[in-house]
Structures are given as structure tokens and as C-alpha cells.
mmCIF file of C-alpha atoms in Angstrom:
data_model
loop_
_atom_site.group_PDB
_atom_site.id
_atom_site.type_symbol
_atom_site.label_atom_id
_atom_site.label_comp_id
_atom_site.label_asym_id
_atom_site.label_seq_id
_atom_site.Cartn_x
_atom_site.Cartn_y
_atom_site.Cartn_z
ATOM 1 C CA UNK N 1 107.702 104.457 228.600
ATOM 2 C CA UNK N 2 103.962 105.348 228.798
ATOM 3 C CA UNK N 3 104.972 108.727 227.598
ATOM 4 C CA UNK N 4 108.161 108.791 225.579
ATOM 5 C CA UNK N 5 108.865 110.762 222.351
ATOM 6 C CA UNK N 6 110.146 107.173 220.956
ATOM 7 C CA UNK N 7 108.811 103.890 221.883
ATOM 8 C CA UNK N 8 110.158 99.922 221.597
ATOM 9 C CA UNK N 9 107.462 97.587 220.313
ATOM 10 C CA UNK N 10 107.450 94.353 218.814
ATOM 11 C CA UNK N 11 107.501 95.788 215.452
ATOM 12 C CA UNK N 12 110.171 98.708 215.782
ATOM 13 C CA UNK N 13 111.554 101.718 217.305
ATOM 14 C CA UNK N 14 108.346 103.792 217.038
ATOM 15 C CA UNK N 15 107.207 107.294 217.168
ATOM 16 C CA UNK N 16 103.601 107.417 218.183
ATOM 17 C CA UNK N 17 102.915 111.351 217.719
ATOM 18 C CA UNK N 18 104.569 111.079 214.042
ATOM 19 C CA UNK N 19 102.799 107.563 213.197
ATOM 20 C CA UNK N 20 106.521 106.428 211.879
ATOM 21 C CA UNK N 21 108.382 103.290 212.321
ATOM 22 C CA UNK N 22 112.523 103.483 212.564
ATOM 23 C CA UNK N 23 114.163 100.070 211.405
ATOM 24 C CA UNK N 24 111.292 97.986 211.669
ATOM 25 C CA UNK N 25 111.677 94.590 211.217
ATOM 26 C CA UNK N 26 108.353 93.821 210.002
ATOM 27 C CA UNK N 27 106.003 95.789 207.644
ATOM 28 C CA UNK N 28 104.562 98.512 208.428
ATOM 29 C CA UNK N 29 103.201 101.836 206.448
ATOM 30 C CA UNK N 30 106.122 104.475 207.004
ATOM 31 C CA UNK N 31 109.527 103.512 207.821
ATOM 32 C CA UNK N 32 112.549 105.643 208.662
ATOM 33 C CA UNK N 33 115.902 103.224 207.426
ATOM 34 C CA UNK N 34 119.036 104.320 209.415
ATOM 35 C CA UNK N 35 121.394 102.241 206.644
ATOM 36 C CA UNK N 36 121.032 99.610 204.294
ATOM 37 C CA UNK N 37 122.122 96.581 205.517
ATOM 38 C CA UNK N 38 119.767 93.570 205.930
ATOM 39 C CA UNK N 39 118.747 93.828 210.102
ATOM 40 C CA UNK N 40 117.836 97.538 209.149
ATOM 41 C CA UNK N 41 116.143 97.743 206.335
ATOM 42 C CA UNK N 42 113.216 94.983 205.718
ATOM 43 C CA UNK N 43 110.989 94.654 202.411
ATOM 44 C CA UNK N 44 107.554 95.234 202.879
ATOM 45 C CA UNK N 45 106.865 98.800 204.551
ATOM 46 C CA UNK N 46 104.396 100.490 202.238
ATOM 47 C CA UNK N 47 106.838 103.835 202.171
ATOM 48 C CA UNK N 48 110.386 104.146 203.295
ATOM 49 C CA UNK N 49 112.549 107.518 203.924
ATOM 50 C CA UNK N 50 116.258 107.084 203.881
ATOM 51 C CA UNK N 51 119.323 109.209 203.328
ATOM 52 C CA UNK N 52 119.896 109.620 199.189
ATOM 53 C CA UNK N 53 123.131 107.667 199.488
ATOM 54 C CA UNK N 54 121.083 104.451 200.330
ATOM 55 C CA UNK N 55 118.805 104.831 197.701
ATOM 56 C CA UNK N 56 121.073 102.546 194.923
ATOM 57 C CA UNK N 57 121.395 100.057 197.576
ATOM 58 C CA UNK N 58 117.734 99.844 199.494
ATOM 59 C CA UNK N 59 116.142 99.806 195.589
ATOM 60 C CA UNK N 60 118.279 97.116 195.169
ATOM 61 C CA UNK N 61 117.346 94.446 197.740
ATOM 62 C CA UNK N 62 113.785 95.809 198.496
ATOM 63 C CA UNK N 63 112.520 96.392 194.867
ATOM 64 C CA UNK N 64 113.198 99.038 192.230
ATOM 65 C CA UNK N 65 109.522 100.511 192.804
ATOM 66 C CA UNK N 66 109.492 100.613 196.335
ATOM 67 C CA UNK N 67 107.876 104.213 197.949
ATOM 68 C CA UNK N 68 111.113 105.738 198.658
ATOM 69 C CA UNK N 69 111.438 109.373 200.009
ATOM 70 C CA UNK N 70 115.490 110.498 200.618
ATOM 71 C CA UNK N 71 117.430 113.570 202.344
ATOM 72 C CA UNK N 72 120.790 115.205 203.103
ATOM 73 C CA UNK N 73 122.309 115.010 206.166
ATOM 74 C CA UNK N 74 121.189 117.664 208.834
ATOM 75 C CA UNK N 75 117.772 118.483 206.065
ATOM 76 C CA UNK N 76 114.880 118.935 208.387
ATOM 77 C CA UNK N 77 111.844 117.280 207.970
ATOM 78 C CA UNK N 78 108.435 117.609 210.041
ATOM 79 C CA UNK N 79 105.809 114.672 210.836
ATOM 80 C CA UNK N 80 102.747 115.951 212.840
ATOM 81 C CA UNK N 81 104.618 118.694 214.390
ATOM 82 C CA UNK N 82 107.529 116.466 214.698
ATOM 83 C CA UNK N 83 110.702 117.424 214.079
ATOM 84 C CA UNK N 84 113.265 114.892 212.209
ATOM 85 C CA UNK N 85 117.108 115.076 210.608
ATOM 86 C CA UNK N 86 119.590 112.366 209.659
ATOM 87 C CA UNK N 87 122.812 112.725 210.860
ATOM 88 C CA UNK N 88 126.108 110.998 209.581
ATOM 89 C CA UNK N 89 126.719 107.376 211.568
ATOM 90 C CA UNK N 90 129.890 106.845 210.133
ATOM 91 C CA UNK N 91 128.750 102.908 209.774
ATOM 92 C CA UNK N 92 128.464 102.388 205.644
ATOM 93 C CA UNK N 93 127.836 104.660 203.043
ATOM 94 C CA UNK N 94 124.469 106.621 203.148
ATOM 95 C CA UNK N 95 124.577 105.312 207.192
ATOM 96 C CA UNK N 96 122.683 107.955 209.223
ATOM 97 C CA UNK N 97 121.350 108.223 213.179
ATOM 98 C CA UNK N 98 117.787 109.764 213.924
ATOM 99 C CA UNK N 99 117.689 112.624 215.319
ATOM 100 C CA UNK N 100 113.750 113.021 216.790
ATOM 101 C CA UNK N 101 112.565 116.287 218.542
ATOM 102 C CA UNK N 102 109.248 117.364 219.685
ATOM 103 C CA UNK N 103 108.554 119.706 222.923
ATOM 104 C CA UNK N 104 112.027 120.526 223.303
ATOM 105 C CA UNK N 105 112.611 116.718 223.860
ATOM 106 C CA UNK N 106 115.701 115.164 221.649
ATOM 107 C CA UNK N 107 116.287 111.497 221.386
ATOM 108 C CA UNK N 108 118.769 110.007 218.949
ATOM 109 C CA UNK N 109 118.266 106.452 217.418
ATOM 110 C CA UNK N 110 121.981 105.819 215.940
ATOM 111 C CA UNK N 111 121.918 102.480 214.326
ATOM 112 C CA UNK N 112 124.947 100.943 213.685
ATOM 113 C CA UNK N 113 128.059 103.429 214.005
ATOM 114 C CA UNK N 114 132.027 103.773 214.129
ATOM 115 C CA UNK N 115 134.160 106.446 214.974
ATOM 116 C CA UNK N 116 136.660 105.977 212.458
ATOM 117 C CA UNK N 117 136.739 107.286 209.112
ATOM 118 C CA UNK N 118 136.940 105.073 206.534
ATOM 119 C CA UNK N 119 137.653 107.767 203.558
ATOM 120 C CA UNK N 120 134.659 106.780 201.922
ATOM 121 C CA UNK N 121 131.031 106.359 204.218
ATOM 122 C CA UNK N 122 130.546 110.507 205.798
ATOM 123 C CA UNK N 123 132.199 110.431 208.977
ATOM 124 C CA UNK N 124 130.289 110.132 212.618
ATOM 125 C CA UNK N 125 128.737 113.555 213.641
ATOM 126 C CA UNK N 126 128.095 113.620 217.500
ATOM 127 C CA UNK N 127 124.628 114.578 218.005
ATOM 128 C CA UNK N 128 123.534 116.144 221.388
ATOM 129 C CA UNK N 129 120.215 114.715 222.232
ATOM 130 C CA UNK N 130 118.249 113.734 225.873
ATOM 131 C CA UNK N 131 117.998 110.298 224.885
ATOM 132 C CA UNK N 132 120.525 108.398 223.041
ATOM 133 C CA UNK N 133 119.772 104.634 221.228
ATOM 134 C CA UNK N 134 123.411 102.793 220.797
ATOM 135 C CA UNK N 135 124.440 99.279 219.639
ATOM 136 C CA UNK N 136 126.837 97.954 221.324
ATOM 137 C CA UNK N 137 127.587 94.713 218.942
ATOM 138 C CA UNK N 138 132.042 95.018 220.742
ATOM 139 C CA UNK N 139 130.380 97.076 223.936
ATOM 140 C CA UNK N 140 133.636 94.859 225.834
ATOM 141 C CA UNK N 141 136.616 96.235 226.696
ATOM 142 C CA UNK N 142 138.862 93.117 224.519
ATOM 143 C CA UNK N 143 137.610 94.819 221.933
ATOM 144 C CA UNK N 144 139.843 97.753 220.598
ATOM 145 C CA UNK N 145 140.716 98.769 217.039
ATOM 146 C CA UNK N 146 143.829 99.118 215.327
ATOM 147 C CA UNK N 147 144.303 102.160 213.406
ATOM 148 C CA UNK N 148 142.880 101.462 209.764
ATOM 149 C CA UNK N 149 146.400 102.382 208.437
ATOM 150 C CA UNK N 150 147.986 99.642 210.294
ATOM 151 C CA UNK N 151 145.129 96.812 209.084
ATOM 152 C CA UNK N 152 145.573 98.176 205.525
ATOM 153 C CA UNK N 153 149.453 97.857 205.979
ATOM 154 C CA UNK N 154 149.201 94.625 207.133
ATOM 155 C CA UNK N 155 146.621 93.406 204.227
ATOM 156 C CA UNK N 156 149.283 94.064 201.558
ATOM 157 C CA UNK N 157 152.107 92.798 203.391
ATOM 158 C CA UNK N 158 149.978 89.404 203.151
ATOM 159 C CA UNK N 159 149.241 89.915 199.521
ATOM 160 C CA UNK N 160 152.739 90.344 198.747
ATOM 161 C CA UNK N 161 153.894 87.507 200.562
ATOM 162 C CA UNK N 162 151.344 85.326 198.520
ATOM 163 C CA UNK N 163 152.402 87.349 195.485
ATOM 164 C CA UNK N 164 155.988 85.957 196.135
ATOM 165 C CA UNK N 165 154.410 82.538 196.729
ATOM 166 C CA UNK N 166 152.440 82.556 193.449
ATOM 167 C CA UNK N 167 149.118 82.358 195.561
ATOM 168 C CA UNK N 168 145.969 84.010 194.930
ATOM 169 C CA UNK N 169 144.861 86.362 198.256
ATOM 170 C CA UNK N 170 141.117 85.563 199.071
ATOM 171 C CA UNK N 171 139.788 87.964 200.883
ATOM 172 C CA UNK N 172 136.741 88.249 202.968
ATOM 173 C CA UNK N 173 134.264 90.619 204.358
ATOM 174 C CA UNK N 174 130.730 91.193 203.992
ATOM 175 C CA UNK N 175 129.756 92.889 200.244
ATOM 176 C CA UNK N 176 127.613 96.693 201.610
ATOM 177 C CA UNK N 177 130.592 98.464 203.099
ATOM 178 C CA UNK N 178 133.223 96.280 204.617
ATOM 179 C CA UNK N 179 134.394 95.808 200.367
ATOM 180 C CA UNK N 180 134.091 99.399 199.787
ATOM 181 C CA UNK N 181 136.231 100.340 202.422
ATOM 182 C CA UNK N 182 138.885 97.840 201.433
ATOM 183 C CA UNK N 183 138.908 98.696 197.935
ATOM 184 C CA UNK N 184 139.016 102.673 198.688
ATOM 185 C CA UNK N 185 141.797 102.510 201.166
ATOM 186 C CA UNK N 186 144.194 99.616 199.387
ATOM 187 C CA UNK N 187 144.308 102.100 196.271
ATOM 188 C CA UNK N 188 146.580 102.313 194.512
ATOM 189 C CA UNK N 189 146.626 98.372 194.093
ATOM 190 C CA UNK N 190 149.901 96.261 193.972
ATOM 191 C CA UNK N 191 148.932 93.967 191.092
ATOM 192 C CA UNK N 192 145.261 92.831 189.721
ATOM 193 C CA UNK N 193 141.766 92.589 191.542
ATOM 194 C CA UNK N 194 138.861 90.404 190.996
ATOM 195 C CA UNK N 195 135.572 90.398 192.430
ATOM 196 C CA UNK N 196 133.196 87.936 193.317
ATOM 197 C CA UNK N 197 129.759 88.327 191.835
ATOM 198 C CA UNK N 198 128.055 89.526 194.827
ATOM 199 C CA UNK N 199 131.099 92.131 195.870
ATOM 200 C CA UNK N 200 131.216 93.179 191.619
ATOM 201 C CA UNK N 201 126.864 93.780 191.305
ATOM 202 C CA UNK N 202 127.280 95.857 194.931
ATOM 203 C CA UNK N 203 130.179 98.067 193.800
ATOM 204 C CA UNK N 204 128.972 98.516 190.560
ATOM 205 C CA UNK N 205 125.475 99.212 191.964
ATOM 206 C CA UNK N 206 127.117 102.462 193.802
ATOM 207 C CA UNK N 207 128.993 103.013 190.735
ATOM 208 C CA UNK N 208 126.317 103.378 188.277
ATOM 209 C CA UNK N 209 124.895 105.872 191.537
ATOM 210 C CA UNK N 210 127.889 108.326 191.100
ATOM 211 C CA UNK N 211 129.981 106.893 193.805
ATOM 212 C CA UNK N 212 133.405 107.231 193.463
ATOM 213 C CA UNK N 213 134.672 103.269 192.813
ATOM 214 C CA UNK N 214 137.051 101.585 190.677
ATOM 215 C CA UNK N 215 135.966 98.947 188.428
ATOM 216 C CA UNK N 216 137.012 95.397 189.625
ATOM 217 C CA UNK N 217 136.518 93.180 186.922
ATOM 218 C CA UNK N 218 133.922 90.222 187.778
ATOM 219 C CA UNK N 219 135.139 86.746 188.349
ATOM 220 C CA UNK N 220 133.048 84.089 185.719
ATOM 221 C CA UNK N 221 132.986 80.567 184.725
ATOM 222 C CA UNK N 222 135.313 81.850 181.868
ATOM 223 C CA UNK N 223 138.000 83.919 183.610
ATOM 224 C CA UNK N 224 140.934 82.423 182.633
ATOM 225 C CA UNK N 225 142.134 80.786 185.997
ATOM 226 C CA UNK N 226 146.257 82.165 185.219
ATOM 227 C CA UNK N 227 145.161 85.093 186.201
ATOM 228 C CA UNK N 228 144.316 84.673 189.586
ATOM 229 C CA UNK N 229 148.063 83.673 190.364
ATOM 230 C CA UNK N 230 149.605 86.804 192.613
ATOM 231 C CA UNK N 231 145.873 88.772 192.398
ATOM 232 C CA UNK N 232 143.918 89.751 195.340
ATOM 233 C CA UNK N 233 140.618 88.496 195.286
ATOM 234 C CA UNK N 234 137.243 89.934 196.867
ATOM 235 C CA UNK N 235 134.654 87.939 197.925
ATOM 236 C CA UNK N 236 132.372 87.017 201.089
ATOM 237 C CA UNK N 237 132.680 85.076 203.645
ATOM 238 C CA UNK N 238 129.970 82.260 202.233
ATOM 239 C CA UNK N 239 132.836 81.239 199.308
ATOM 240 C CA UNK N 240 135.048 79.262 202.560
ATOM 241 C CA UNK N 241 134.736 75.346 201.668
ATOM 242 C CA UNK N 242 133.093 75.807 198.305
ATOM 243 C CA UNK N 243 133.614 74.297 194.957
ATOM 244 C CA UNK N 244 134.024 78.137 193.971
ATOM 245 C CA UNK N 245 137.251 78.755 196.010
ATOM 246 C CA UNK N 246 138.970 75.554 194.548
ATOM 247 C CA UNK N 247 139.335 77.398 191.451
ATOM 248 C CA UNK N 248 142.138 79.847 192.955
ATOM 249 C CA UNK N 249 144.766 76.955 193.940
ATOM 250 C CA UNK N 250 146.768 77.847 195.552
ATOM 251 C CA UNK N 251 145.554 80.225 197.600
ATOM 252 C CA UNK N 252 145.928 82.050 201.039
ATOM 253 C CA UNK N 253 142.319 83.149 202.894
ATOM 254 C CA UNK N 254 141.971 86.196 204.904
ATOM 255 C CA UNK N 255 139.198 87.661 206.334
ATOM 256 C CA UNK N 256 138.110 91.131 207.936
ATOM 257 C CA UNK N 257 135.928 91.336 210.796
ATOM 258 C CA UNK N 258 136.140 93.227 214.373
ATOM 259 C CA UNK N 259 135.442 89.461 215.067
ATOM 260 C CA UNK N 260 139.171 88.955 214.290
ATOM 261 C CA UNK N 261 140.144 90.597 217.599
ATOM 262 C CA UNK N 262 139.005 87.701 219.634
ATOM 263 C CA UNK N 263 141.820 84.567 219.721
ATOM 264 C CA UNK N 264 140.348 81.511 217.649
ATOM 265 C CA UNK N 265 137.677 83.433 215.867
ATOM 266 C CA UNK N 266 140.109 83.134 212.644
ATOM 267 C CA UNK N 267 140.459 79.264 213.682
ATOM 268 C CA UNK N 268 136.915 79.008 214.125
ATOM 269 C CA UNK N 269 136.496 80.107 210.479
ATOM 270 C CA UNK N 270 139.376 78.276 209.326
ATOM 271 C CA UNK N 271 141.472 81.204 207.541
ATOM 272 C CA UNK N 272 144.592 81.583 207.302
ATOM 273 C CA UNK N 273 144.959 85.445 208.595
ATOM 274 C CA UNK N 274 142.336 87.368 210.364
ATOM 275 C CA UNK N 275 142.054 91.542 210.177
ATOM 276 C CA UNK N 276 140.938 93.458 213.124
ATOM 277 C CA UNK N 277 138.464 95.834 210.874
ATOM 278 C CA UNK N 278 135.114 97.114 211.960
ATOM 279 C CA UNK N 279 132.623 99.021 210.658
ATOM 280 C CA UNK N 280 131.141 99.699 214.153
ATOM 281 C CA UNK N 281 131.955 101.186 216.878
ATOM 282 C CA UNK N 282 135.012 99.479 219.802
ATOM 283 C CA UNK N 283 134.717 100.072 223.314
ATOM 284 C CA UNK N 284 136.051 102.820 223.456
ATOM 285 C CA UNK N 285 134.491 104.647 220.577
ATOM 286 C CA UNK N 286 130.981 103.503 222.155
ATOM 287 C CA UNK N 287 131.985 105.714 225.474
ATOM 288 C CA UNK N 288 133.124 108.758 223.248
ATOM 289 C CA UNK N 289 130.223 108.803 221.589
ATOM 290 C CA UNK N 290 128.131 108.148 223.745
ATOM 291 C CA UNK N 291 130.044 111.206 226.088
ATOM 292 C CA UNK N 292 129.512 113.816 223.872
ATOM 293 C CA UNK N 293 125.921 113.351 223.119
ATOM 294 C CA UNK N 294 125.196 114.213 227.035
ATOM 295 C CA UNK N 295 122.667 112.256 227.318
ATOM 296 C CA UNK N 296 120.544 111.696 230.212
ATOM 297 C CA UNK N 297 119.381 108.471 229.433
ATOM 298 C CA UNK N 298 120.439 105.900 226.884
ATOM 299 C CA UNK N 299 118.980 102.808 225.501
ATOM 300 C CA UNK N 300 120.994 99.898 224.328
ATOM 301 C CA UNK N 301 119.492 97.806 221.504
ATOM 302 C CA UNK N 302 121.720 95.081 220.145
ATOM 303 C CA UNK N 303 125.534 93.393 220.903
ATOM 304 C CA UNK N 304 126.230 93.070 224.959
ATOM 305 C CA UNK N 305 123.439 94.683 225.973
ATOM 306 C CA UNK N 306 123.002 93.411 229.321
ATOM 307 C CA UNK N 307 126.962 94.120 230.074
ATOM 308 C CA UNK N 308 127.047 97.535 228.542
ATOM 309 C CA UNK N 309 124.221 98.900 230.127
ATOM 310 C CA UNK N 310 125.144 97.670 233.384
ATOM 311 C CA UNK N 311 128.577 99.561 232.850
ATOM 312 C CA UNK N 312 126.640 102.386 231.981
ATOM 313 C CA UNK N 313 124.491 102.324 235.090
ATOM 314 C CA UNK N 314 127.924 101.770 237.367
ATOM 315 C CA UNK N 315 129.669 104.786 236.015
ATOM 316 C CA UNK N 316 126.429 107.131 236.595
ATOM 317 C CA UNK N 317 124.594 107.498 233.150
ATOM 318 C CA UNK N 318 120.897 105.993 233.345
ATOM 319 C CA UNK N 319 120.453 103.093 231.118
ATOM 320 C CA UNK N 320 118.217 100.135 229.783
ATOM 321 C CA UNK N 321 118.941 97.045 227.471
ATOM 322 C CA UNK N 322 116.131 96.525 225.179
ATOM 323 C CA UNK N 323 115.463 93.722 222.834
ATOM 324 C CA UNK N 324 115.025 94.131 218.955
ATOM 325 C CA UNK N 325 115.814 92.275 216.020
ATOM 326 C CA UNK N 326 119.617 94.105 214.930
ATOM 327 C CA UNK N 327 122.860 93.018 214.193
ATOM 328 C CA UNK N 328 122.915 90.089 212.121
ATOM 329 C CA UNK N 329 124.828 91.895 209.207
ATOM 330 C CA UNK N 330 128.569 90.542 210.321
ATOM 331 C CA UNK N 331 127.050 87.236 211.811
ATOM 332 C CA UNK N 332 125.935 86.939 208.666
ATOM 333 C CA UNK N 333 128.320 88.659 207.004
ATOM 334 C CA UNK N 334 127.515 87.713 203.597
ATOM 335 C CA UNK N 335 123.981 89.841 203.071
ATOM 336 C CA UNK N 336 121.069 88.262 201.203
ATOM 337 C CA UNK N 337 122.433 89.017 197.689
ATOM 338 C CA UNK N 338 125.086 86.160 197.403
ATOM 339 C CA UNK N 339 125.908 85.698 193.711
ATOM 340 C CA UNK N 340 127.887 82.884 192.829
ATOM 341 C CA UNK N 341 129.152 82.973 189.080
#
């Protein structure tokens, strides 16, 4: 790749003619940050240029006075006769894919993405590029989503059933936009909601930012423990087998991962009910998108790289696994800002 618009080093996705790093995942002097979750968006880089809906959420977890430049989706923005625009991903609020042009020469670096709208992060925008970066964190065919009205259905079925049962619901899913989604699509709520402290300092985070949220009262050492009995409660992952949880007896655990689609994930994590919910693309969301970009050549960066690009090769479009540092967020599904109050 002697000669490519975009470049994969140790350090990043990089753009030699523009001097600017995308994702990098260690320091360097300009970085562009496709989303805010941790395997994006490292502390460190000496400026960082984002879309304005991660601003909240990059100031908190890299530093309130960090160099921070944002944009609008589709606002161009030239480096050294570079030509750059974020475009929607569709992944988590503020979530946006690269679009890079110079010479008449487009490459896309996506990120993470999904295809399905989740009524509250802007929804994917296909981009049409000569080069497209993709994930591919489900890029196997088990892996195939529900529609999001059927996984929300099925969520309050539970929490009834737990309601009649006088149990408190525990439910799971990592804080930066697997909670948002919940809380925006179970509205309006069946009885009360608590958060744990690290879901309750991320929502009201994009709160205070204008973001359209409910309050969800925060869960302390003085919350009288009568009122957990029928509630739903929000919390990550990192609360399973904690002294915290014992505080909700009895209680029923679910949890909300595209993890979920796999038989004995949810035994692996001992929960009681699993939810097939994704924030990134299934298998056959990564061929759509990756259809109507018509790209000529595409690079695959984290997930099943080595499968998915070989299925890529066998059905005719040119493509390359490449090794980087992404997609920790839902292996470790409970970010670097775990509160426990």
C-alpha cells in the first residue's frame, strides 16, 4: 500500500498526505475519532476532531480540556488539499464513518456500524467510496438480528413476569449506547427505573448536552431497597456476582448483547434471559452495506476477519484482513467508567 490515500500502521489508520491519524490507538498529534467508545477513541492525541454529538462523551473519558475540533454530518473539511466529511454510522450516538478523498480517490473508514435504527443514534448513510474499511465483529452467517420491536417486546414481557413475581429485572448492556437505546425504545415504562451509577453519570452526561433522555433516578447506598421490588433496573454487565446485585433479592438477570444469538453465551454469563440486540452490524447488514458502497476494494479491520474477507474474495469483491487494535467495547462491555455507588 506504498501508495494509498489511507494507510494501516502500528499506530492507526493513517493518512500520510493530510498528516492525520483515524482511531489511533496510541498518541499521536491529530486524530480523527469515528465514535466514542473506548477501542476508538484513546487519551493522549494532542488534538482530536469528532462529530459534535461525541463531544459530551469524548470530554468525558479523555479530559474536559482536551483539543477538540467537532462537525455535522456531510460538513466538509480540507487537510493539505485533502478532502474529509463524517457520515452517519448508525453505531451510537454522534457514531460517524470517514469519508477521505483526494485525486478523485474515495475511501471510507466506517468504524463500528448497524443498519438498524435505533430511534435515537442518526441512522446509517451508505457512502459510495473506492475503498471501503468494515468491521465485521458478527461477519458469520449464525448471526442475524431480530427486529428491535420484537427484542423490545420480549424485554417487557420479562419485566412483567418478574413484576408478577415481585422480582427486580436487572438488566445488562454496556453504559455509551446499548442503555440509551433501551431506555429510548422501552418508553413509555411499565412501572419504575433505576440506574446504576455508571448507566445514571452517562445518560445524564448526554442530558446535560441537550439530548433528548429521561431522567432515571440513580441507585445509592441509601435507596430504600422496597423499591426495587417489580422495577427494572439498568446496569452493566460488571454488577453479575457482586455484593452490589445482592441488594435487589430477588431478582431476575437479563442481558443484551448480539452475543446472545449464540447458544450458551447467556449460560456462559450465567443470566437468566439473553436479548439478541446489537449495536453493529449482522451478516447480512455487513453485505448490504458493504453492496451499496460499490466498492472496489475493501479492508476488514476487526471481528472474523480472516472468514469475512475470504467470503468477500469468493463472491468477487477484492479484499484484505488487517490487524488493529478494535472491538473490545462489547467484550468488555462495561467501558472504563464503571461507577459503583
Amino acid at each position: 500500500m506504498k501508495n494509498s490515500l489511507l494507510k494501516f500502521t502500528p499506530t492507526s489508520i493513517y493518512c500520510p498526505t493530510a498528516e492525520i491519524h483515524i482511531d489511533p490507538w496510541k498518541p499521536v498529534d491529530r486524530a480523527i475519532i469515528t465514535h466514542a467508545h473506548s477501542d476508538h477513541a484513546k487519551f493522549g492525541c494532542k488534538h482530536y476532531l469528532a462529530h459534535k454529538d461525541s463531544e459530551s462523551i469524548l470530554r468525558l473519558r479523555l479530559g474536559e480540556d482536551i483539543s477538540l475540533q467537532t462537525v455535522e454530518y456531510g460538513q466538509e473539511f480540507n487537510i493539505n488539499n485533502v478532502k474529509f466529511s463524517l457520515h452517519p454510522a448508525g453505531h451510537i450516538l454522534g457514531s460517524a464513518q470517514v469519508r477521505v478523498e483526494h485525486k478523485n480517490e474515495v475511501w471510507v473508514a466506517s468504524g463500528d456500524y448497524k443498519l438498524q435504527d435505533d430511534g435515537f443514534s442518526a441512522p446509517f448513510e451508505p457512502v459510495k467510496c473506492d475503498v471501503f474499511i468494515t468491521e465485521s465483529t458478527f461477519g458469520l452467517p449464525i448471526y442475524k438480528w431480530p427486529e428491535q420491536r420484537i427484542v423490545m417486546d420480549d424485554i417487557r414481557e420479562w419485566w412483567l413476569q418478574n413484576r408478577l413475581n415481585d422480582k427486580s429485572s436487572i438488566l445488562m448492556g454496556y453504559s455509551l449506547g446499548k442503555m440509551q437505546r433501551l431506555i429510548q425504545n422501552l418508553q413509555p415504562f411499565d412501572g419504575p427505573v433505576y440506574a446504576h451509577g455508571a448507566t445514571f453519570n452517562m445518560n445524564e452526561r448526554l442530558r446535560a448536552a441537550g439530548h433528548d433522555l429521561p431522567f432515571i433516578p440513580l441507585i445509592t447506598r441509601d435507596t430504600d431497597r422496597k423499591l426495587f421490588k417489580g422495577a427494572l433496573i439498568l446496569a452493566p454487565g460488571s454488577v453479575l456476582n457482586t455484593s452490589w446485585i445482592k441488594k435487589f433479592e430477588p431478582y431476575s438477570t437479563g442481558y443484551c448483547s448480539g452475543w446472545m444469538a449464540v447458544r450458551g453465551a447467556k449460560n456462559r454469563k450465567s443470566i437468566d434471559r439473553g436479548f439478541v440486540l446489537s449495536d453493529h452490524a449482522d451478516w447480512s447488514d455487513l453485505e448490504t452495506a458493504i453492496a451499496e458502497t460499490n466498492a472496489q476494494k475493501v479492508y476488514v479491520t476487526h471481528g472474523y476477519t480472516a472468514t469475512y474477507s475470504r467470503w468477500l474474495n469468493e463472491k468477487g469483491i477484492e479484499a484484505a484482513e488487517v490487524k488493529t487494535m478494535y472491538g473490545q467495547e462489547e467484550e468488555n462491555a462495561e467501558e472504563e467508567i464503571i461507577i459503583t455507588t
